[in-house]
């Protein structure tokens, strides 16, 4: 057999106008941490269209259940919620078997992190992180408590809306994404400098999970639905056609 | 009016924030929760190849180290193959080689390091060959969307000179920002400058 070129189907160009810019002075920390030179546009190679893979052996049985995965003496304090949805690509195709990781503050708005000094108390029964793989249909779910808003030092009186950080892999290093999930109806969303780094309000709506009563467990947990969209991908081969294709 | 294309939009990125370790490396945040933390071992002891250590700093526009950055790296094995089903040579990759890792800084100094095997050359586009390299992806507070870059090896100057990606960088001096210095045999130093003088080349991939 001839030395075959890897089959390369590139991802769609990332819409940089939809994402936040690097330099967003309203979010002060970005000022010194944003490149000033233009990003160099790179044709994807095998290095970019591949990425790490994960299997069920990597996970424990409670990793997706934040009510139980750090519980010591009982359940954590707070509103019990289910966060569920699908990971899709821009063509609407589900992304199966992909790693979704989340982290969040507790109900009082305090993170379990040695660098968080906010005086709201640590919850002894809440770690604040979870992870899972999507199923064959791209579906995932977590059980957790609703995080509280908290103050942060951007302006003196800045408050983060309640949010859950979400990290997703997809199938390639090019699809790697970290974002934040907000909650329907939170009045802090439009006031937040980090939210306001996103230029298009429609993109903010897309990060705002909808209350989903149909998915609630009556008398137990309310639910929010949050779909995550990763970059889509060309389905055709480009110039490196394999023989017979 | 025309038909709708019905593409979805990619979810917009948001900063990973200062507490990214809780989600991605809880041990670094100061607590144990998972049996296995992901990304701690890039190349297990049975992985063939030259063992190397890479260390460095991420430096912001004021010249200060970024102490809360989290880096992810992705690389081929010593033969230049990726452990991924779309690499035609993936079946030959050692099961001890993951190729991916998470790199945490020392919160006091910002210094980070990781151990791995030196990657081999990998195929480029249109029949070219890429010099051995490691992909980097950086997230932190103040970084609104993950920054992607590549690291090459100083001691592979001939391969670097022919590398199609390095050669895309018009300003020759900026190519050096992607080349790690060899400080001793098997140890490389890679400084990533986010802004200003000597700013690292970042990619829109």
CSV table of C-alpha atoms in Angstrom, one decimal:
chain,number,residue,atom,x,y,z
A,1,UNK,CA,0.0,0.0,0.0
A,2,UNK,CA,1.2,3.5,-0.7
A,3,UNK,CA,2.0,5.8,2.1
A,4,UNK,CA,-1.5,7.1,2.6
A,5,UNK,CA,-2.1,10.7,3.6
A,6,UNK,CA,-4.3,11.0,6.6
A,7,UNK,CA,-7.9,11.7,5.7
A,8,UNK,CA,-8.3,15.4,6.6
A,9,UNK,CA,-11.7,16.9,6.8
A,10,UNK,CA,-11.3,20.4,8.3
A,11,UNK,CA,-13.5,22.1,10.7
A,12,UNK,CA,-15.5,25.1,9.7
A,13,UNK,CA,-13.8,28.4,10.2
A,14,UNK,CA,-14.4,29.7,13.7
A,15,UNK,CA,-16.6,32.8,13.7
A,16,UNK,CA,-14.3,35.1,15.7
A,17,UNK,CA,-17.0,37.9,15.7
A,18,UNK,CA,-19.3,35.6,17.6
A,19,UNK,CA,-16.8,34.8,20.3
A,20,UNK,CA,-15.5,37.5,22.7
A,21,UNK,CA,-12.4,39.3,21.4
A,22,UNK,CA,-9.2,38.8,23.3
A,23,UNK,CA,-8.9,42.4,24.4
A,24,UNK,CA,-12.1,43.5,26.2
A,25,UNK,CA,-11.3,46.4,28.6
A,26,UNK,CA,-14.6,46.1,30.3
A,27,UNK,CA,-13.2,42.8,31.7
A,28,UNK,CA,-10.1,44.3,33.2
A,29,UNK,CA,-8.0,41.2,33.5
A,30,UNK,CA,-8.1,40.7,29.8
A,31,UNK,CA,-6.1,43.9,29.2
A,32,UNK,CA,-2.7,42.5,30.0
A,33,UNK,CA,-3.5,38.9,28.9
A,34,UNK,CA,-4.6,39.6,25.4
A,35,UNK,CA,-2.4,39.1,22.4
A,36,UNK,CA,-2.0,42.3,20.3
A,37,UNK,CA,-0.8,40.7,17.1
A,38,UNK,CA,-3.3,39.1,14.8
A,39,UNK,CA,-3.8,35.3,15.2
A,40,UNK,CA,-2.1,33.4,12.4
A,41,UNK,CA,-4.7,31.6,10.3
A,42,UNK,CA,-3.5,28.0,10.0
A,43,UNK,CA,-4.8,25.3,7.7
A,44,UNK,CA,-5.5,22.3,9.9
A,45,UNK,CA,-3.1,19.4,9.8
A,46,UNK,CA,-3.3,15.9,11.5
A,47,UNK,CA,-2.1,17.6,14.7
A,48,UNK,CA,-5.3,19.8,14.9
A,49,UNK,CA,-7.9,17.4,13.6
A,50,UNK,CA,-7.0,14.8,16.2
A,51,UNK,CA,-7.3,15.1,20.0
A,52,UNK,CA,-7.4,13.1,23.2
A,53,UNK,CA,-10.0,10.3,23.6
A,54,UNK,CA,-11.6,9.2,26.9
A,55,UNK,CA,-13.2,6.0,28.0
A,56,UNK,CA,-15.5,4.9,30.8
A,57,UNK,CA,-12.5,3.5,32.7
A,58,UNK,CA,-11.4,7.1,33.3
A,59,UNK,CA,-14.5,7.8,35.4
A,60,UNK,CA,-16.0,6.9,38.7
A,61,UNK,CA,-19.7,6.1,39.2
A,62,UNK,CA,-20.6,9.4,40.9
A,63,UNK,CA,-18.5,11.7,38.9
A,64,UNK,CA,-21.6,13.3,37.3
A,65,UNK,CA,-23.5,13.6,40.5
A,66,UNK,CA,-22.4,16.7,42.4
A,67,UNK,CA,-24.9,16.0,45.1
A,68,UNK,CA,-23.1,12.9,46.0
A,69,UNK,CA,-19.5,13.0,44.7
A,70,UNK,CA,-18.2,15.0,47.7
A,71,UNK,CA,-20.9,14.3,50.2
A,72,UNK,CA,-19.5,13.6,53.7
A,73,UNK,CA,-22.4,14.0,56.2
A,74,UNK,CA,-25.3,14.5,53.8
A,75,UNK,CA,-26.3,16.4,50.7
A,76,UNK,CA,-25.0,19.9,50.0
A,77,UNK,CA,-27.1,22.9,50.8
A,78,UNK,CA,-29.0,24.6,47.9
A,79,UNK,CA,-31.6,24.2,45.2
A,80,UNK,CA,-31.3,20.7,43.8
A,81,UNK,CA,-31.1,20.9,40.0
A,82,UNK,CA,-30.5,18.7,37.0
A,83,UNK,CA,-28.5,20.2,34.1
A,84,UNK,CA,-28.9,18.2,30.9
A,85,UNK,CA,-28.7,18.6,27.2
A,86,UNK,CA,-26.8,17.6,24.1
A,87,UNK,CA,-23.4,18.3,22.6
A,88,UNK,CA,-24.0,19.0,18.9
A,89,UNK,CA,-21.8,20.3,16.2
A,90,UNK,CA,-22.7,23.3,13.9
A,91,UNK,CA,-24.3,20.9,11.4
A,92,UNK,CA,-26.6,19.7,14.2
A,93,UNK,CA,-25.0,16.3,14.5
A,94,UNK,CA,-24.7,14.9,18.0
A,95,UNK,CA,-21.1,14.6,19.3
A,96,UNK,CA,-21.1,11.2,21.1
A,97,UNK,CA,-18.6,9.9,23.7
A,98,UNK,CA,-17.1,13.3,24.4
A,99,UNK,CA,-15.9,14.5,27.7
A,100,UNK,CA,-17.9,17.3,29.4
A,101,UNK,CA,-16.5,18.7,32.7
A,102,UNK,CA,-18.2,21.3,34.9
A,103,UNK,CA,-17.2,23.3,37.9
A,104,UNK,CA,-19.1,25.9,40.0
A,105,UNK,CA,-19.5,27.7,43.2
A,106,UNK,CA,-21.7,26.4,46.0
A,107,UNK,CA,-25.1,27.8,46.9
A,108,UNK,CA,-23.5,30.7,48.8
A,109,UNK,CA,-21.3,31.6,45.9
A,110,UNK,CA,-18.0,30.2,47.3
A,111,UNK,CA,-15.6,28.0,45.4
A,112,UNK,CA,-13.7,25.2,47.0
A,113,UNK,CA,-10.3,26.6,45.8
A,114,UNK,CA,-7.4,27.6,47.9
A,115,UNK,CA,-7.4,31.0,46.1
A,116,UNK,CA,-11.0,31.9,46.8
A,117,UNK,CA,-11.2,34.1,49.9
A,118,UNK,CA,-14.9,35.2,49.7
A,119,UNK,CA,-16.3,34.9,53.2
A,120,UNK,CA,-19.4,32.9,52.2
A,121,UNK,CA,-18.8,29.5,53.8
A,122,UNK,CA,-17.4,26.4,52.2
A,123,UNK,CA,-20.1,23.6,52.1
A,124,UNK,CA,-18.5,20.5,53.6
A,125,UNK,CA,-20.6,18.3,51.4
A,126,UNK,CA,-19.9,20.1,48.1
A,127,UNK,CA,-16.9,19.8,45.9
A,128,UNK,CA,-18.2,21.7,43.0
A,129,UNK,CA,-17.0,19.7,40.0
A,130,UNK,CA,-18.3,16.9,37.8
A,131,UNK,CA,-17.6,15.2,34.6
A,132,UNK,CA,-19.2,12.7,32.2
A,133,UNK,CA,-19.1,11.4,28.7
A,134,UNK,CA,-21.9,12.1,26.3
A,135,UNK,CA,-23.9,9.0,25.1
A,136,UNK,CA,-24.3,7.8,21.6
A,137,UNK,CA,-26.8,10.6,20.9
A,138,UNK,CA,-24.6,13.3,22.3
A,139,UNK,CA,-26.7,13.5,25.5
A,140,UNK,CA,-25.3,14.3,28.9
A,141,UNK,CA,-26.7,15.1,32.4
A,142,UNK,CA,-25.5,16.2,35.8
A,143,UNK,CA,-27.2,16.6,39.1
A,144,UNK,CA,-26.0,19.4,41.3
A,145,UNK,CA,-27.2,22.5,43.3
A,146,UNK,CA,-27.8,25.9,41.8
A,147,UNK,CA,-24.7,28.0,42.4
A,148,UNK,CA,-25.0,31.4,44.0
A,149,UNK,CA,-23.9,34.7,42.5
A,150,UNK,CA,-20.8,36.2,44.1
A,151,UNK,CA,-18.9,39.5,44.1
A,152,UNK,CA,-15.6,39.9,42.3
A,153,UNK,CA,-13.2,42.7,42.0
A,154,UNK,CA,-13.6,44.0,38.5
A,155,UNK,CA,-15.5,47.1,39.4
A,156,UNK,CA,-15.8,47.4,43.2
A,157,UNK,CA,-19.5,46.4,42.9
A,158,UNK,CA,-19.3,43.7,40.3
A,159,UNK,CA,-21.3,40.5,40.8
A,160,UNK,CA,-21.2,37.3,38.7
A,161,UNK,CA,-24.5,35.9,37.7
A,162,UNK,CA,-25.1,32.3,38.8
A,163,UNK,CA,-23.1,30.2,36.4
A,164,UNK,CA,-21.6,26.8,35.8
A,165,UNK,CA,-18.3,26.6,33.9
A,166,UNK,CA,-18.4,24.0,31.1
A,167,UNK,CA,-15.4,22.4,29.4
A,168,UNK,CA,-15.9,20.2,26.2
A,169,UNK,CA,-13.5,18.4,24.0
A,170,UNK,CA,-15.2,17.1,20.8
A,171,UNK,CA,-13.1,14.8,18.7
A,172,UNK,CA,-10.3,17.2,17.9
A,173,UNK,CA,-8.0,19.7,19.5
A,174,UNK,CA,-9.5,22.3,17.2
A,175,UNK,CA,-12.9,21.8,18.8
A,176,UNK,CA,-11.7,22.4,22.4
A,177,UNK,CA,-14.0,24.8,24.2
A,178,UNK,CA,-14.6,26.3,27.6
A,179,UNK,CA,-17.7,28.4,28.2
A,180,UNK,CA,-20.2,29.2,31.0
A,181,UNK,CA,-23.8,28.3,31.5
A,182,UNK,CA,-26.1,30.9,32.9
A,183,UNK,CA,-29.7,30.5,34.2
A,184,UNK,CA,-32.9,31.8,32.7
A,185,UNK,CA,-34.2,34.8,34.5
A,186,UNK,CA,-31.1,35.9,36.3
A,187,UNK,CA,-31.1,39.8,36.4
A,188,UNK,CA,-27.3,39.8,36.8
A,189,UNK,CA,-26.6,38.4,33.3
A,190,UNK,CA,-26.9,41.6,31.3
A,191,UNK,CA,-24.8,43.5,33.9
A,192,UNK,CA,-21.8,41.2,34.0
A,193,UNK,CA,-18.6,42.4,32.4
A,194,UNK,CA,-17.6,38.8,31.5
A,195,UNK,CA,-20.9,38.2,29.8
A,196,UNK,CA,-20.6,41.6,28.0
A,197,UNK,CA,-17.3,40.4,26.4
A,198,UNK,CA,-19.7,38.5,24.0
A,199,UNK,CA,-20.7,41.0,21.3
A,200,UNK,CA,-24.0,39.4,20.1
A,201,UNK,CA,-26.9,39.1,22.6
A,202,UNK,CA,-28.0,36.0,20.7
A,203,UNK,CA,-24.8,34.4,21.6
A,204,UNK,CA,-25.6,35.2,25.3
A,205,UNK,CA,-29.0,33.7,24.9
A,206,UNK,CA,-27.4,30.5,23.6
A,207,UNK,CA,-25.4,30.3,26.9
A,208,UNK,CA,-28.5,30.8,29.0
A,209,UNK,CA,-30.0,27.5,30.1
A,210,UNK,CA,-33.8,27.2,30.0
A,211,UNK,CA,-35.9,26.1,32.9
A,212,UNK,CA,-37.1,22.7,31.8
A,213,UNK,CA,-40.0,21.5,33.9
A,214,UNK,CA,-40.6,18.4,31.8
A,215,UNK,CA,-37.2,17.2,32.9
A,216,UNK,CA,-37.7,18.0,36.6
A,217,UNK,CA,-38.2,15.2,39.0
A,218,UNK,CA,-41.3,16.1,40.9
A,219,UNK,CA,-40.8,16.7,44.6
A,220,UNK,CA,-37.0,16.3,44.1
A,221,UNK,CA,-35.1,18.4,41.6
A,222,UNK,CA,-35.8,21.1,39.1
A,223,UNK,CA,-34.1,21.0,35.7
A,224,UNK,CA,-32.4,23.3,33.2
A,225,UNK,CA,-31.6,22.4,29.6
A,226,UNK,CA,-28.3,23.4,28.2
A,227,UNK,CA,-27.2,22.3,24.7
A,228,UNK,CA,-23.6,22.9,23.7
A,229,UNK,CA,-22.5,23.5,20.1
A,230,UNK,CA,-19.0,22.7,19.0
A,231,UNK,CA,-17.4,23.5,15.6
A,232,UNK,CA,-18.8,21.6,12.7
A,233,UNK,CA,-16.8,19.9,10.1
A,234,UNK,CA,-16.6,19.5,6.3
A,235,UNK,CA,-17.9,16.1,5.2
A,236,UNK,CA,-15.9,16.1,2.0
A,237,UNK,CA,-12.2,15.4,1.4
A,238,UNK,CA,-10.1,18.2,0.2
A,239,UNK,CA,-7.2,18.1,-2.2
A,240,UNK,CA,-5.6,15.0,-0.7
A,241,UNK,CA,-8.1,12.6,-2.3
A,242,UNK,CA,-7.5,9.0,-1.6
A,243,UNK,CA,-7.5,6.7,-4.6
A,244,UNK,CA,-11.0,5.5,-5.3
A,245,UNK,CA,-12.6,8.4,-3.6
B,1,UNK,CA,-36.0,35.0,0.5
B,2,UNK,CA,-33.9,31.8,0.2
B,3,UNK,CA,-33.9,28.6,2.0
B,4,UNK,CA,-32.4,28.6,5.5
B,5,UNK,CA,-29.1,26.9,5.9
B,6,UNK,CA,-29.9,25.7,9.4
B,7,UNK,CA,-26.4,25.7,10.8
B,8,UNK,CA,-26.1,26.1,14.5
B,9,UNK,CA,-23.7,28.6,15.9
B,10,UNK,CA,-20.8,27.4,18.0
B,11,UNK,CA,-21.4,28.1,21.7
B,12,UNK,CA,-19.5,31.3,22.5
B,13,UNK,CA,-16.4,30.9,24.6
B,14,UNK,CA,-16.2,32.4,28.1
B,15,UNK,CA,-13.1,32.7,30.3
B,16,UNK,CA,-12.1,29.7,32.3
B,17,UNK,CA,-11.7,32.0,35.3
B,18,UNK,CA,-9.4,31.8,38.2
B,19,UNK,CA,-10.9,28.5,39.6
B,20,UNK,CA,-10.5,26.4,36.5
B,21,UNK,CA,-8.5,23.9,38.5
B,22,UNK,CA,-11.6,22.9,40.4
B,23,UNK,CA,-13.1,21.5,37.3
B,24,UNK,CA,-10.0,20.3,35.4
B,25,UNK,CA,-7.5,19.5,38.1
B,26,UNK,CA,-9.1,19.5,41.5
B,27,UNK,CA,-5.9,18.4,43.2
B,28,UNK,CA,-4.4,21.7,42.3
B,29,UNK,CA,-7.4,23.5,43.8
B,30,UNK,CA,-6.6,21.8,47.0
B,31,UNK,CA,-8.9,18.8,47.3
B,32,UNK,CA,-9.3,15.2,46.3
B,33,UNK,CA,-12.5,14.1,44.6
B,34,UNK,CA,-11.9,11.8,41.7
B,35,UNK,CA,-10.1,8.5,41.7
B,36,UNK,CA,-8.3,9.5,38.6
B,37,UNK,CA,-7.3,13.0,37.6
B,38,UNK,CA,-7.2,13.4,33.8
B,39,UNK,CA,-4.2,14.5,32.0
B,40,UNK,CA,-1.5,13.9,34.6
B,41,UNK,CA,0.5,11.4,32.5
B,42,UNK,CA,1.2,12.2,28.9
B,43,UNK,CA,3.5,9.3,28.2
B,44,UNK,CA,3.6,6.4,30.6
B,45,UNK,CA,6.8,4.6,31.5
B,46,UNK,CA,6.3,1.9,28.8
B,47,UNK,CA,6.1,4.5,26.0
B,48,UNK,CA,9.1,4.2,23.6
B,49,UNK,CA,11.1,7.3,22.9
B,50,UNK,CA,13.5,9.9,24.4
B,51,UNK,CA,12.2,11.1,27.7
B,52,UNK,CA,12.1,14.9,28.0
B,53,UNK,CA,11.0,17.6,30.4
B,54,UNK,CA,9.5,20.9,29.2
B,55,UNK,CA,9.3,23.8,31.6
B,56,UNK,CA,8.5,27.5,31.3
B,57,UNK,CA,6.4,30.5,32.2
B,58,UNK,CA,3.5,32.2,30.7
B,59,UNK,CA,4.1,36.0,30.8
B,60,UNK,CA,1.5,38.7,30.6
B,61,UNK,CA,1.8,42.2,29.0
B,62,UNK,CA,3.2,43.7,32.2
B,63,UNK,CA,6.1,41.2,32.2
B,64,UNK,CA,4.6,39.3,35.2
B,65,UNK,CA,4.1,35.5,35.2
B,66,UNK,CA,0.5,34.3,34.8
B,67,UNK,CA,0.3,32.2,37.9
B,68,UNK,CA,-3.2,30.9,37.4
B,69,UNK,CA,-3.0,29.7,33.8
B,70,UNK,CA,-3.9,26.1,32.9
B,71,UNK,CA,-2.2,24.6,29.8
B,72,UNK,CA,-3.2,21.6,27.8
B,73,UNK,CA,-0.8,19.9,25.5
B,74,UNK,CA,-1.3,17.5,22.6
B,75,UNK,CA,1.4,15.7,20.7
B,76,UNK,CA,2.4,12.7,18.6
B,77,UNK,CA,4.5,9.8,19.9
B,78,UNK,CA,8.2,9.3,19.0
B,79,UNK,CA,7.2,7.9,15.7
B,80,UNK,CA,5.0,10.8,14.8
B,81,UNK,CA,1.7,9.0,15.3
B,82,UNK,CA,-1.3,10.3,17.3
B,83,UNK,CA,-3.4,8.0,19.5
B,84,UNK,CA,-6.5,9.0,17.6
B,85,UNK,CA,-8.6,6.9,15.2
B,86,UNK,CA,-8.1,9.3,12.3
B,87,UNK,CA,-4.4,8.8,12.3
B,88,UNK,CA,-3.8,5.9,10.0
B,89,UNK,CA,-0.9,4.8,12.2
B,90,UNK,CA,-2.7,5.0,15.5
B,91,UNK,CA,-2.8,1.2,15.9
B,92,UNK,CA,1.0,1.3,16.4
B,93,UNK,CA,0.9,3.7,19.2
B,94,UNK,CA,1.7,2.3,22.7
B,95,UNK,CA,-1.3,2.0,24.9
B,96,UNK,CA,0.8,3.7,27.6
B,97,UNK,CA,0.9,6.9,25.5
B,98,UNK,CA,-1.9,9.3,25.8
B,99,UNK,CA,-0.4,12.3,24.0
B,100,UNK,CA,-2.5,14.7,26.0
B,101,UNK,CA,-1.8,16.4,29.3
B,102,UNK,CA,-2.9,19.1,31.6
B,103,UNK,CA,-0.2,21.3,33.0
B,104,UNK,CA,-0.6,23.3,36.2
B,105,UNK,CA,1.5,26.2,37.4
B,106,UNK,CA,3.1,26.7,40.7
B,107,UNK,CA,0.7,29.3,42.1
B,108,UNK,CA,3.5,31.2,43.8
B,109,UNK,CA,5.9,31.5,40.9
B,110,UNK,CA,3.9,30.6,37.7
B,111,UNK,CA,6.5,28.0,36.8
B,112,UNK,CA,5.1,24.9,35.0
B,113,UNK,CA,6.7,21.8,33.7
B,114,UNK,CA,5.7,18.4,32.3
B,115,UNK,CA,7.4,15.2,31.3
B,116,UNK,CA,6.8,13.3,28.1
B,117,UNK,CA,8.6,11.7,25.2
B,118,UNK,CA,10.0,13.8,22.4
B,119,UNK,CA,7.5,13.7,19.5
B,120,UNK,CA,8.5,12.6,16.0
B,121,UNK,CA,7.9,14.4,12.8
B,122,UNK,CA,4.3,14.2,11.5
B,123,UNK,CA,2.8,14.5,8.1
B,124,UNK,CA,1.9,18.0,6.9
B,125,UNK,CA,-0.5,19.0,4.2
B,126,UNK,CA,0.2,18.3,0.5
B,127,UNK,CA,2.9,15.7,1.1
B,128,UNK,CA,5.0,18.0,3.4
B,129,UNK,CA,6.5,17.0,6.7
B,130,UNK,CA,6.1,18.9,9.9
B,131,UNK,CA,9.0,19.2,12.3
B,132,UNK,CA,8.3,17.6,15.7
B,133,UNK,CA,6.1,19.9,17.7
B,134,UNK,CA,3.7,20.0,20.7
B,135,UNK,CA,0.4,21.8,20.5
B,136,UNK,CA,-0.5,24.1,23.4
B,137,UNK,CA,-3.8,25.5,24.5
B,138,UNK,CA,-4.0,28.1,27.3
B,139,UNK,CA,-6.9,29.2,29.4
B,140,UNK,CA,-7.1,31.4,32.4
B,141,UNK,CA,-8.8,34.3,34.0
B,142,UNK,CA,-8.6,37.2,31.6
B,143,UNK,CA,-8.3,34.9,28.5
B,144,UNK,CA,-11.7,35.1,26.9
B,145,UNK,CA,-11.1,32.3,24.4
B,146,UNK,CA,-8.4,29.6,24.6
B,147,UNK,CA,-5.1,30.5,23.0
B,148,UNK,CA,-3.6,28.0,20.6
B,149,UNK,CA,0.1,27.8,19.9
B,150,UNK,CA,2.8,25.3,19.1
B,151,UNK,CA,6.2,24.4,20.5
B,152,UNK,CA,9.2,23.3,18.4
B,153,UNK,CA,12.6,22.1,19.5
B,154,UNK,CA,15.8,24.2,19.3
B,155,UNK,CA,18.0,21.2,18.6
B,156,UNK,CA,16.0,20.3,15.5
B,157,UNK,CA,17.0,23.4,13.5
B,158,UNK,CA,17.1,21.6,10.1
B,159,UNK,CA,13.6,20.2,10.5
B,160,UNK,CA,12.3,23.5,11.8
B,161,UNK,CA,13.8,25.3,8.8
B,162,UNK,CA,11.6,23.2,6.5
B,163,UNK,CA,8.5,23.2,8.7
B,164,UNK,CA,5.5,24.4,6.7
B,165,UNK,CA,3.8,26.1,9.7
B,166,UNK,CA,6.9,27.9,10.9
B,167,UNK,CA,7.5,29.1,7.4
B,168,UNK,CA,4.1,30.6,7.2
B,169,UNK,CA,5.2,33.2,9.8
B,170,UNK,CA,6.3,36.1,7.6
B,171,UNK,CA,8.4,37.9,10.2
B,172,UNK,CA,11.3,35.4,10.6
B,173,UNK,CA,12.1,36.7,14.1
B,174,UNK,CA,8.7,35.7,15.3
B,175,UNK,CA,9.3,32.1,14.4
B,176,UNK,CA,11.7,31.9,17.3
B,177,UNK,CA,8.8,32.5,19.7
B,178,UNK,CA,7.7,28.9,19.0
B,179,UNK,CA,11.1,27.3,19.5
B,180,UNK,CA,11.9,26.0,23.0
B,181,UNK,CA,15.5,26.4,24.2
B,182,UNK,CA,17.4,23.3,25.2
B,183,UNK,CA,18.8,24.2,28.6
B,184,UNK,CA,20.4,20.8,29.2
B,185,UNK,CA,20.1,17.4,27.5
B,186,UNK,CA,16.5,16.4,27.5
B,187,UNK,CA,15.2,19.6,29.1
B,188,UNK,CA,13.5,22.4,27.2
B,189,UNK,CA,12.5,25.9,28.3
B,190,UNK,CA,9.4,27.4,26.6
B,191,UNK,CA,8.4,31.0,27.5
B,192,UNK,CA,5.0,32.0,26.2
B,193,UNK,CA,4.5,35.8,26.0
B,194,UNK,CA,0.9,36.8,25.8
B,195,UNK,CA,1.5,40.4,24.7
B,196,UNK,CA,4.0,43.0,23.7
B,197,UNK,CA,7.7,42.5,23.0
B,198,UNK,CA,8.4,38.9,21.9
B,199,UNK,CA,4.7,38.1,21.8
B,200,UNK,CA,4.2,34.4,21.0
B,201,UNK,CA,2.6,33.5,17.7
B,202,UNK,CA,-0.9,32.3,18.4
B,203,UNK,CA,-3.0,30.5,15.8
B,204,UNK,CA,-6.5,30.7,14.5
B,205,UNK,CA,-6.9,27.0,13.6
